[in-house]
């Protein structure tokens, strides 16, 4: 199979469109997966409505990005590979990653936070519909230079396969789940994820999202701050389901060092209560608090599933709390006449009112390359 490459060399510009130049010949263009363009209108559909009831054309090749770090330059190149080829992988400490972020991930010289997307997925399990939507929401509203998946083993399943085909600049950051911090054992996997996400934002900068966190609007207005988090419970804690930060920000350093007193048996203290206390006790550390990241909180999240929570359009994002409410996610999100349905259509199709079908969709599937993809 021949390989075709698209090279980006500009140091402080976003990666160019992912489709190869028209002048490049192809072996079988009809067998190539159509990626999501890097630059597209926020209201453009990421998927066609037809995917809800038909089988899209088969494809055998997909576009994949990889980094090329040379002594005086950093490039991202795109090449056509087999759909079975995994994303390019780099170790967490690989200096090429940090160099690539500095060279490729700042659209505006005034921004402190790079347009870089982070997701932590340990265990190599099959991802669910909400993780598929969470990652697509970052592609739509952040339009990131890279989508970093921090994982020991990559996820599996139809949703994962589809993400890899749609997002060429999805990068595997290889690392193990943290099992110790400052000498304290870490056995709870959620606490390992808490540490990994903080380490990712502290090292590279960017935007971290939980695998059940949906972006709903662009974040450009917040990237001028050093660190941004959302208030979950007033006067109590912040939610680390969504973290925006500048690499090596002072607040992130102090927060990370607070893990010297970590206790694995105490739930969410260092991940949520501690950053709130640090902000109260150290106001000189650059930090910006918002109320548009975690509304509604877990105390009234049921409104999202059963009602029309009309204020969602003003929010930057939404946390589903799937760990607390697993029974609510066993539904076809995109066909619900609720805020959850509106949000899902907003992410997939750029319009909260389109692509509704008359038949009950719990019997329907999305099919991708002949593989059922239950929403």
Tab-separated table of N, CA and C in Angstrom, residues 57-194:
chain	number	residue	atom	x	y	z
A	57	UNK	N	-20.539	4.110	3.540
A	57	UNK	CA	-19.623	3.352	2.684
A	57	UNK	C	-18.503	2.708	3.493
A	58	UNK	N	-18.128	1.521	3.113
A	58	UNK	CA	-17.006	0.859	3.764
A	58	UNK	C	-15.718	1.633	3.472
A	59	UNK	N	-14.773	1.530	4.357
A	59	UNK	CA	-13.474	2.132	4.091
A	59	UNK	C	-12.394	1.235	4.659
A	60	UNK	N	-11.253	1.240	4.010
A	60	UNK	CA	-10.144	0.386	4.428
A	60	UNK	C	-8.929	1.193	4.862
A	61	UNK	N	-8.936	2.504	4.588
A	61	UNK	CA	-7.817	3.361	4.968
A	61	UNK	C	-8.331	4.552	5.757
A	62	UNK	N	-7.514	5.011	6.659
A	62	UNK	CA	-7.842	6.219	7.423
A	62	UNK	C	-6.623	7.127	7.456
A	63	UNK	N	-6.852	8.385	7.766
A	63	UNK	CA	-5.778	9.358	7.870
A	63	UNK	C	-5.265	9.359	9.315
A	64	UNK	N	-3.934	9.283	9.478
A	64	UNK	CA	-3.329	9.255	10.804
A	64	UNK	C	-2.221	10.293	10.900
A	65	UNK	N	-2.200	11.013	12.014
A	65	UNK	CA	-1.158	12.014	12.255
A	65	UNK	C	-0.048	11.416	13.104
A	66	UNK	N	1.160	11.886	12.870
A	66	UNK	CA	2.279	11.571	13.752
A	66	UNK	C	3.193	12.785	13.821
A	67	UNK	N	3.981	12.845	14.860
A	67	UNK	CA	4.869	13.979	15.098
A	67	UNK	C	6.275	13.669	14.615
A	68	UNK	N	6.907	14.675	14.041
A	68	UNK	CA	8.302	14.563	13.622
A	68	UNK	C	9.065	15.688	14.309
A	69	UNK	N	9.893	15.324	15.279
A	69	UNK	CA	10.676	16.316	16.015
A	69	UNK	C	12.128	16.256	15.562
A	70	UNK	N	12.585	17.360	14.982
A	70	UNK	CA	13.963	17.489	14.526
A	70	UNK	C	14.658	18.532	15.395
A	71	UNK	N	15.964	18.646	15.316
A	71	UNK	CA	16.676	19.568	16.217
A	71	UNK	C	16.144	20.994	16.211
A	72	UNK	N	15.704	21.486	15.052
A	72	UNK	CA	15.283	22.886	14.987
A	72	UNK	C	13.821	23.063	14.586
A	73	UNK	N	13.060	21.996	14.481
A	73	UNK	CA	11.670	22.133	14.050
A	73	UNK	C	10.829	20.972	14.553
A	74	UNK	N	9.533	21.230	14.584
A	74	UNK	CA	8.547	20.203	14.927
A	74	UNK	C	7.480	20.217	13.844
A	75	UNK	N	7.143	19.036	13.355
A	75	UNK	CA	6.113	18.941	12.314
A	75	UNK	C	5.095	17.884	12.697
A	76	UNK	N	3.883	18.070	12.218
A	76	UNK	CA	2.880	17.025	12.275
A	76	UNK	C	2.604	16.594	10.837
A	77	UNK	N	2.731	15.312	10.567
A	77	UNK	CA	2.498	14.801	9.217
A	77	UNK	C	1.305	13.868	9.249
A	78	UNK	N	0.591	13.825	8.148
A	78	UNK	CA	-0.573	12.955	8.009
A	78	UNK	C	-0.294	11.929	6.916
A	79	UNK	N	-0.706	10.713	7.160
A	79	UNK	CA	-0.489	9.656	6.178
A	79	UNK	C	-1.689	8.714	6.170
A	80	UNK	N	-1.945	8.137	4.999
A	80	UNK	CA	-3.019	7.154	4.878
A	80	UNK	C	-2.498	5.796	5.320
A	81	UNK	N	-3.242	5.189	6.247
A	81	UNK	CA	-2.847	3.886	6.792
A	81	UNK	C	-4.074	2.978	6.822
A	82	UNK	N	-3.859	1.721	7.072
A	82	UNK	CA	-4.967	0.787	7.241
A	82	UNK	C	-5.820	1.207	8.434
A	83	UNK	N	-7.128	0.942	8.356
A	83	UNK	CA	-8.004	1.302	9.465
A	83	UNK	C	-7.626	0.553	10.738
A	84	UNK	N	-6.911	-0.546	10.617
A	84	UNK	CA	-6.501	-1.321	11.789
A	84	UNK	C	-5.260	-0.743	12.468
A	85	UNK	N	-4.614	0.243	11.839
A	85	UNK	CA	-3.413	0.841	12.418
A	85	UNK	C	-3.778	1.725	13.596
A	86	UNK	N	-3.182	1.506	14.765
A	86	UNK	CA	-3.530	2.326	15.934
A	86	UNK	C	-2.985	3.740	15.807
A	87	UNK	N	-3.465	4.654	16.635
A	87	UNK	CA	-2.916	6.016	16.636
A	87	UNK	C	-1.428	6.013	16.964
A	88	UNK	N	-0.740	7.044	16.513
A	88	UNK	CA	0.674	7.194	16.859
A	88	UNK	C	0.812	7.295	18.374
A	89	UNK	N	1.846	6.653	18.911
A	89	UNK	CA	2.013	6.575	20.360
A	89	UNK	C	3.335	7.210	20.791
A	90	UNK	N	3.292	7.909	21.922
A	90	UNK	CA	4.468	8.558	22.492
A	90	UNK	C	4.416	8.405	24.002
A	91	UNK	N	5.562	8.211	24.616
A	91	UNK	CA	5.625	8.132	26.065
A	91	UNK	C	5.310	9.473	26.702
A	92	UNK	N	4.757	9.441	27.902
A	92	UNK	CA	4.374	10.667	28.597
A	92	UNK	C	5.560	11.620	28.736
A	93	UNK	N	6.745	11.086	28.916
A	93	UNK	CA	7.935	11.916	29.107
A	93	UNK	C	8.674	12.224	27.812
A	94	UNK	N	8.151	11.778	26.690
A	94	UNK	CA	8.809	12.032	25.399
A	94	UNK	C	8.878	13.540	25.159
A	95	UNK	N	10.063	14.130	25.046
A	95	UNK	CA	10.166	15.585	24.861
A	95	UNK	C	9.511	16.085	23.589
A	96	UNK	N	9.315	15.196	22.629
A	96	UNK	CA	8.675	15.621	21.380
A	96	UNK	C	7.249	16.101	21.611
A	97	UNK	N	6.546	15.498	22.570
A	97	UNK	CA	5.165	15.897	22.842
A	97	UNK	C	5.091	17.344	23.320
A	98	UNK	N	5.907	17.681	24.315
A	98	UNK	CA	5.880	19.039	24.846
A	98	UNK	C	6.309	20.056	23.782
A	99	UNK	N	7.293	19.694	22.967
A	99	UNK	CA	7.731	20.589	21.896
A	99	UNK	C	6.621	20.798	20.872
A	100	UNK	N	5.905	19.736	20.554
A	100	UNK	CA	4.819	19.841	19.571
A	100	UNK	C	3.702	20.737	20.085
A	101	UNK	N	3.391	20.635	21.372
A	101	UNK	CA	2.355	21.491	21.942
A	101	UNK	C	2.755	22.956	21.828
A	102	UNK	N	3.985	23.268	22.172
A	102	UNK	CA	4.443	24.660	22.093
A	102	UNK	C	4.442	25.178	20.661
A	103	UNK	N	4.722	24.304	19.704
A	103	UNK	CA	4.837	24.740	18.311
A	103	UNK	C	3.508	24.798	17.582
A	104	UNK	N	2.569	23.926	17.944
A	104	UNK	CA	1.376	23.746	17.117
A	104	UNK	C	0.060	24.110	17.778
A	105	UNK	N	0.064	24.357	19.081
A	105	UNK	CA	-1.209	24.400	19.803
A	105	UNK	C	-1.613	25.767	20.336
A	106	UNK	N	-1.021	26.829	19.842
A	106	UNK	CA	-1.423	28.162	20.258
A	106	UNK	C	-1.901	28.939	19.039
A	107	UNK	N	-3.200	29.226	19.004
A	107	UNK	CA	-3.777	29.955	17.873
A	107	UNK	C	-3.546	31.453	18.002
A	108	UNK	N	-3.410	31.910	19.241
A	108	UNK	CA	-3.320	33.344	19.507
A	108	UNK	C	-2.200	33.575	20.509
A	109	UNK	N	-1.341	34.507	20.231
A	109	UNK	CA	-0.229	34.797	21.126
A	109	UNK	C	-0.668	35.284	22.496
A	110	UNK	N	-1.932	35.700	22.639
A	110	UNK	CA	-2.441	36.177	23.916
A	110	UNK	C	-2.962	35.059	24.797
A	111	UNK	N	-3.190	33.884	24.239
A	111	UNK	CA	-3.731	32.770	25.009
A	111	UNK	C	-2.649	32.129	25.871
A	112	UNK	N	-3.002	31.801	27.105
A	112	UNK	CA	-2.101	31.087	28.003
A	112	UNK	C	-2.297	29.578	27.901
A	113	UNK	N	-3.526	29.162	27.603
A	113	UNK	CA	-3.863	27.743	27.578
A	113	UNK	C	-3.917	27.265	26.134
A	114	UNK	N	-3.145	26.250	25.784
A	114	UNK	CA	-3.166	25.749	24.401
A	114	UNK	C	-4.485	25.061	24.064
A	115	UNK	N	-4.836	25.052	22.773
A	115	UNK	CA	-6.065	24.357	22.348
A	115	UNK	C	-5.758	22.870	22.169
A	116	UNK	N	-5.505	22.238	23.289
A	116	UNK	CA	-5.092	20.841	23.356
A	116	UNK	C	-6.088	20.084	24.218
A	117	UNK	N	-6.519	18.910	23.751
A	117	UNK	CA	-7.542	18.129	24.441
A	117	UNK	C	-6.926	16.913	25.111
A	118	UNK	N	-7.287	16.696	26.405
A	118	UNK	CA	-6.800	15.544	27.171
A	118	UNK	C	-7.966	14.670	27.624
A	119	UNK	N	-7.790	13.355	27.511
A	119	UNK	CA	-8.733	12.391	28.068
A	119	UNK	C	-7.920	11.253	28.673
A	120	UNK	N	-8.312	10.780	29.851
A	120	UNK	CA	-7.618	9.690	30.535
A	120	UNK	C	-8.505	8.453	30.516
A	121	UNK	N	-7.996	7.366	29.930
A	121	UNK	CA	-8.770	6.123	29.823
A	121	UNK	C	-7.835	4.955	30.118
A	122	UNK	N	-7.891	4.434	31.319
A	122	UNK	CA	-7.052	3.298	31.699
A	122	UNK	C	-7.828	1.988	31.579
A	123	UNK	N	-7.108	0.914	31.288
A	123	UNK	CA	-7.704	-0.413	31.359
A	123	UNK	C	-8.032	-1.084	30.052
A	124	UNK	N	-7.995	-0.361	28.936
A	124	UNK	CA	-8.264	-0.972	27.643
A	124	UNK	C	-9.661	-1.527	27.490
A	125	UNK	N	-10.638	-0.908	28.135
A	125	UNK	CA	-12.007	-1.413	28.079
A	125	UNK	C	-12.767	-0.858	26.876
A	126	UNK	N	-13.947	-1.368	26.648
A	126	UNK	CA	-14.793	-0.876	25.561
A	126	UNK	C	-15.476	0.408	26.008
A	127	UNK	N	-15.320	1.468	25.226
A	127	UNK	CA	-15.915	2.740	25.619
A	127	UNK	C	-17.394	2.765	25.268
A	128	UNK	N	-18.143	3.595	25.985
A	128	UNK	CA	-19.584	3.710	25.825
A	128	UNK	C	-19.936	4.921	24.964
A	129	UNK	N	-21.244	5.060	24.710
A	129	UNK	CA	-21.719	6.161	23.879
A	129	UNK	C	-21.357	7.528	24.451
A	130	UNK	N	-21.371	7.679	25.782
A	130	UNK	CA	-21.098	8.987	26.355
A	130	UNK	C	-19.636	9.393	26.170
A	131	UNK	N	-18.699	8.420	26.171
A	131	UNK	CA	-17.297	8.760	25.916
A	131	UNK	C	-17.096	9.157	24.461
A	132	UNK	N	-17.752	8.459	23.559
A	132	UNK	CA	-17.753	8.824	22.143
A	132	UNK	C	-18.194	10.273	21.977
A	133	UNK	N	-19.285	10.640	22.635
A	133	UNK	CA	-19.812	11.998	22.531
A	133	UNK	C	-18.900	13.007	23.219
A	134	UNK	N	-18.309	12.628	24.350
A	134	UNK	CA	-17.423	13.546	25.065
A	134	UNK	C	-16.233	13.940	24.201
A	135	UNK	N	-15.612	12.957	23.558
A	135	UNK	CA	-14.436	13.254	22.729
A	135	UNK	C	-14.839	14.028	21.486
A	136	UNK	N	-15.972	13.680	20.883
A	136	UNK	CA	-16.440	14.454	19.731
A	136	UNK	C	-16.766	15.889	20.121
A	137	UNK	N	-17.266	16.091	21.342
A	137	UNK	CA	-17.583	17.457	21.766
A	137	UNK	C	-16.319	18.305	21.871
A	138	UNK	N	-15.207	17.692	22.275
A	138	UNK	CA	-13.953	18.452	22.332
A	138	UNK	C	-13.474	18.804	20.934
A	139	UNK	N	-13.693	17.901	19.975
A	139	UNK	CA	-13.297	18.181	18.592
A	139	UNK	C	-14.135	19.327	18.030
A	140	UNK	N	-15.431	19.311	18.320
A	140	UNK	CA	-16.302	20.363	17.784
A	140	UNK	C	-15.996	21.726	18.380
A	141	UNK	N	-15.923	21.829	19.697
A	141	UNK	CA	-15.904	23.133	20.336
A	141	UNK	C	-14.508	23.633	20.708
A	142	UNK	N	-13.559	22.749	20.875
A	142	UNK	CA	-12.184	23.183	21.111
A	142	UNK	C	-11.408	23.252	19.806
A	143	UNK	N	-11.746	22.378	18.844
A	143	UNK	CA	-11.015	22.233	17.589
A	143	UNK	C	-9.513	22.152	17.894
A	144	UNK	N	-9.126	21.114	18.643
A	144	UNK	CA	-7.773	21.051	19.206
A	144	UNK	C	-6.703	20.714	18.187
A	145	UNK	N	-5.485	21.107	18.525
A	145	UNK	CA	-4.331	20.756	17.705
A	145	UNK	C	-4.070	19.255	17.772
A	146	UNK	N	-4.335	18.653	18.935
A	146	UNK	CA	-4.217	17.216	19.139
A	146	UNK	C	-5.257	16.778	20.153
A	147	UNK	N	-5.702	15.539	20.026
A	147	UNK	CA	-6.544	14.908	21.039
A	147	UNK	C	-5.676	13.844	21.699
A	148	UNK	N	-5.224	14.110	22.924
A	148	UNK	CA	-4.341	13.186	23.620
A	148	UNK	C	-5.164	12.204	24.457
A	149	UNK	N	-4.985	10.917	24.192
A	149	UNK	CA	-5.602	9.873	24.993
A	149	UNK	C	-4.514	9.295	25.894
A	150	UNK	N	-4.590	9.590	27.182
A	150	UNK	CA	-3.611	9.096	28.142
A	150	UNK	C	-4.078	7.724	28.604
A	151	UNK	N	-3.341	6.696	28.231
A	151	UNK	CA	-3.807	5.340	28.476
A	151	UNK	C	-2.644	4.372	28.572
A	152	UNK	N	-2.832	3.331	29.390
A	152	UNK	CA	-1.873	2.233	29.402
A	152	UNK	C	-2.108	1.347	28.184
A	153	UNK	N	-3.358	0.973	27.972
A	153	UNK	CA	-3.787	0.189	26.810
A	153	UNK	C	-4.939	0.934	26.162
A	154	UNK	N	-4.939	1.032	24.852
A	154	UNK	CA	-5.989	1.778	24.168
A	154	UNK	C	-7.346	1.104	24.340
A	155	UNK	N	-8.428	1.907	24.327
A	155	UNK	CA	-9.779	1.346	24.411
A	155	UNK	C	-10.099	0.485	23.186
A	156	UNK	N	-11.241	-0.185	23.228
A	156	UNK	CA	-11.688	-1.036	22.126
A	156	UNK	C	-13.163	-0.765	21.859
A	157	UNK	N	-13.684	-1.419	20.819
A	157	UNK	CA	-15.107	-1.351	20.529
A	157	UNK	C	-15.443	-0.463	19.350
A	158	UNK	N	-16.700	-0.517	18.937
A	158	UNK	CA	-17.170	0.215	17.760
A	158	UNK	C	-17.032	1.716	17.910
A	159	UNK	N	-17.342	2.220	19.090
A	159	UNK	CA	-17.226	3.661	19.291
A	159	UNK	C	-15.773	4.115	19.175
A	160	UNK	N	-14.865	3.336	19.747
A	160	UNK	CA	-13.447	3.687	19.654
A	160	UNK	C	-12.978	3.625	18.201
A	161	UNK	N	-13.310	2.567	17.495
A	161	UNK	CA	-12.900	2.441	16.096
A	161	UNK	C	-13.383	3.629	15.277
A	162	UNK	N	-14.590	4.080	15.564
A	162	UNK	CA	-15.142	5.217	14.831
A	162	UNK	C	-14.387	6.503	15.143
A	163	UNK	N	-14.057	6.716	16.409
A	163	UNK	CA	-13.291	7.911	16.779
A	163	UNK	C	-11.954	7.951	16.060
A	164	UNK	N	-11.269	6.804	16.005
A	164	UNK	CA	-9.958	6.753	15.357
A	164	UNK	C	-10.084	7.106	13.882
A	165	UNK	N	-11.170	6.683	13.243
A	165	UNK	CA	-11.353	6.970	11.817
A	165	UNK	C	-11.761	8.412	11.569
A	166	UNK	N	-12.466	9.009	12.515
A	166	UNK	CA	-12.930	10.382	12.347
A	166	UNK	C	-11.877	11.412	12.725
A	167	UNK	N	-10.967	11.074	13.662
A	167	UNK	CA	-10.050	12.062	14.240
A	167	UNK	C	-8.611	11.649	13.951
A	168	UNK	N	-8.031	12.107	12.859
A	168	UNK	CA	-6.656	11.707	12.516
A	168	UNK	C	-5.620	12.136	13.543
A	169	UNK	N	-5.820	13.283	14.185
A	169	UNK	CA	-4.808	13.806	15.114
A	169	UNK	C	-5.072	13.338	16.547
A	170	UNK	N	-5.641	12.161	16.674
A	170	UNK	CA	-5.790	11.517	17.973
A	170	UNK	C	-4.480	10.796	18.298
A	171	UNK	N	-3.868	11.150	19.417
A	171	UNK	CA	-2.534	10.676	19.786
A	171	UNK	C	-2.623	9.837	21.067
A	172	UNK	N	-1.945	8.705	21.088
A	172	UNK	CA	-1.876	7.871	22.281
A	172	UNK	C	-0.675	8.296	23.124
A	173	UNK	N	-0.956	8.808	24.321
A	173	UNK	CA	0.107	9.124	25.269
A	173	UNK	C	0.226	7.923	26.206
A	174	UNK	N	1.290	7.165	26.031
A	174	UNK	CA	1.452	5.920	26.768
A	174	UNK	C	1.917	6.170	28.198
A	175	UNK	N	1.149	5.667	29.139
A	175	UNK	CA	1.548	5.744	30.532
A	175	UNK	C	0.714	4.761	31.338
A	176	UNK	N	1.256	4.320	32.463
A	176	UNK	CA	0.533	3.435	33.370
A	176	UNK	C	-0.304	4.270	34.324
A	177	UNK	N	-1.348	3.670	34.845
A	177	UNK	CA	-2.143	4.344	35.868
A	177	UNK	C	-1.270	4.563	37.103
A	178	UNK	N	-1.190	5.780	37.632
A	178	UNK	CA	-0.371	6.032	38.815
A	178	UNK	C	-0.760	5.107	39.972
A	179	UNK	N	0.214	4.434	40.551
A	179	UNK	CA	-0.032	3.511	41.652
A	179	UNK	C	0.563	4.000	42.967
A	180	UNK	N	1.293	5.102	42.914
A	180	UNK	CA	1.882	5.687	44.113
A	180	UNK	C	2.121	7.168	43.854
A	181	UNK	N	1.951	7.989	44.885
A	181	UNK	CA	2.255	9.404	44.770
A	181	UNK	C	2.827	9.889	46.100
A	182	UNK	N	4.009	10.456	46.049
A	182	UNK	CA	4.727	10.918	47.234
A	182	UNK	C	4.779	9.815	48.301
A	183	UNK	N	4.968	8.579	47.842
A	183	UNK	CA	5.097	7.457	48.760
A	183	UNK	C	3.784	6.852	49.216
A	184	UNK	N	2.656	7.453	48.847
A	184	UNK	CA	1.354	6.946	49.257
A	184	UNK	C	0.798	6.011	48.176
A	185	UNK	N	0.312	4.830	48.537
A	185	UNK	CA	-0.256	3.924	47.529
A	185	UNK	C	-1.560	4.468	46.960
A	186	UNK	N	-1.765	4.209	45.663
A	186	UNK	CA	-2.992	4.613	44.977
A	186	UNK	C	-3.600	3.353	44.377
A	187	UNK	N	-4.667	2.864	44.978
A	187	UNK	CA	-5.312	1.642	44.518
A	187	UNK	C	-6.671	1.885	43.875
A	188	UNK	N	-7.306	2.991	44.209
A	188	UNK	CA	-8.609	3.330	43.620
A	188	UNK	C	-8.364	3.917	42.238
A	189	UNK	N	-8.922	3.284	41.209
A	189	UNK	CA	-8.615	3.692	39.837
A	189	UNK	C	-9.059	5.119	39.563
A	190	UNK	N	-10.148	5.564	40.192
A	190	UNK	CA	-10.584	6.951	39.996
A	190	UNK	C	-9.544	7.925	40.545
A	191	UNK	N	-8.883	7.559	41.625
A	191	UNK	CA	-7.822	8.419	42.165
A	191	UNK	C	-6.592	8.416	41.248
A	192	UNK	N	-6.314	7.263	40.633
A	192	UNK	CA	-5.227	7.217	39.644
A	192	UNK	C	-5.519	8.164	38.493
A	193	UNK	N	-6.788	8.181	38.063
A	193	UNK	CA	-7.180	9.092	36.988
A	193	UNK	C	-7.072	10.545	37.432
A	194	UNK	N	-7.462	10.834	38.674
A	194	UNK	CA	-7.331	12.199	39.196
A	194	UNK	C	-5.894	12.694	39.083
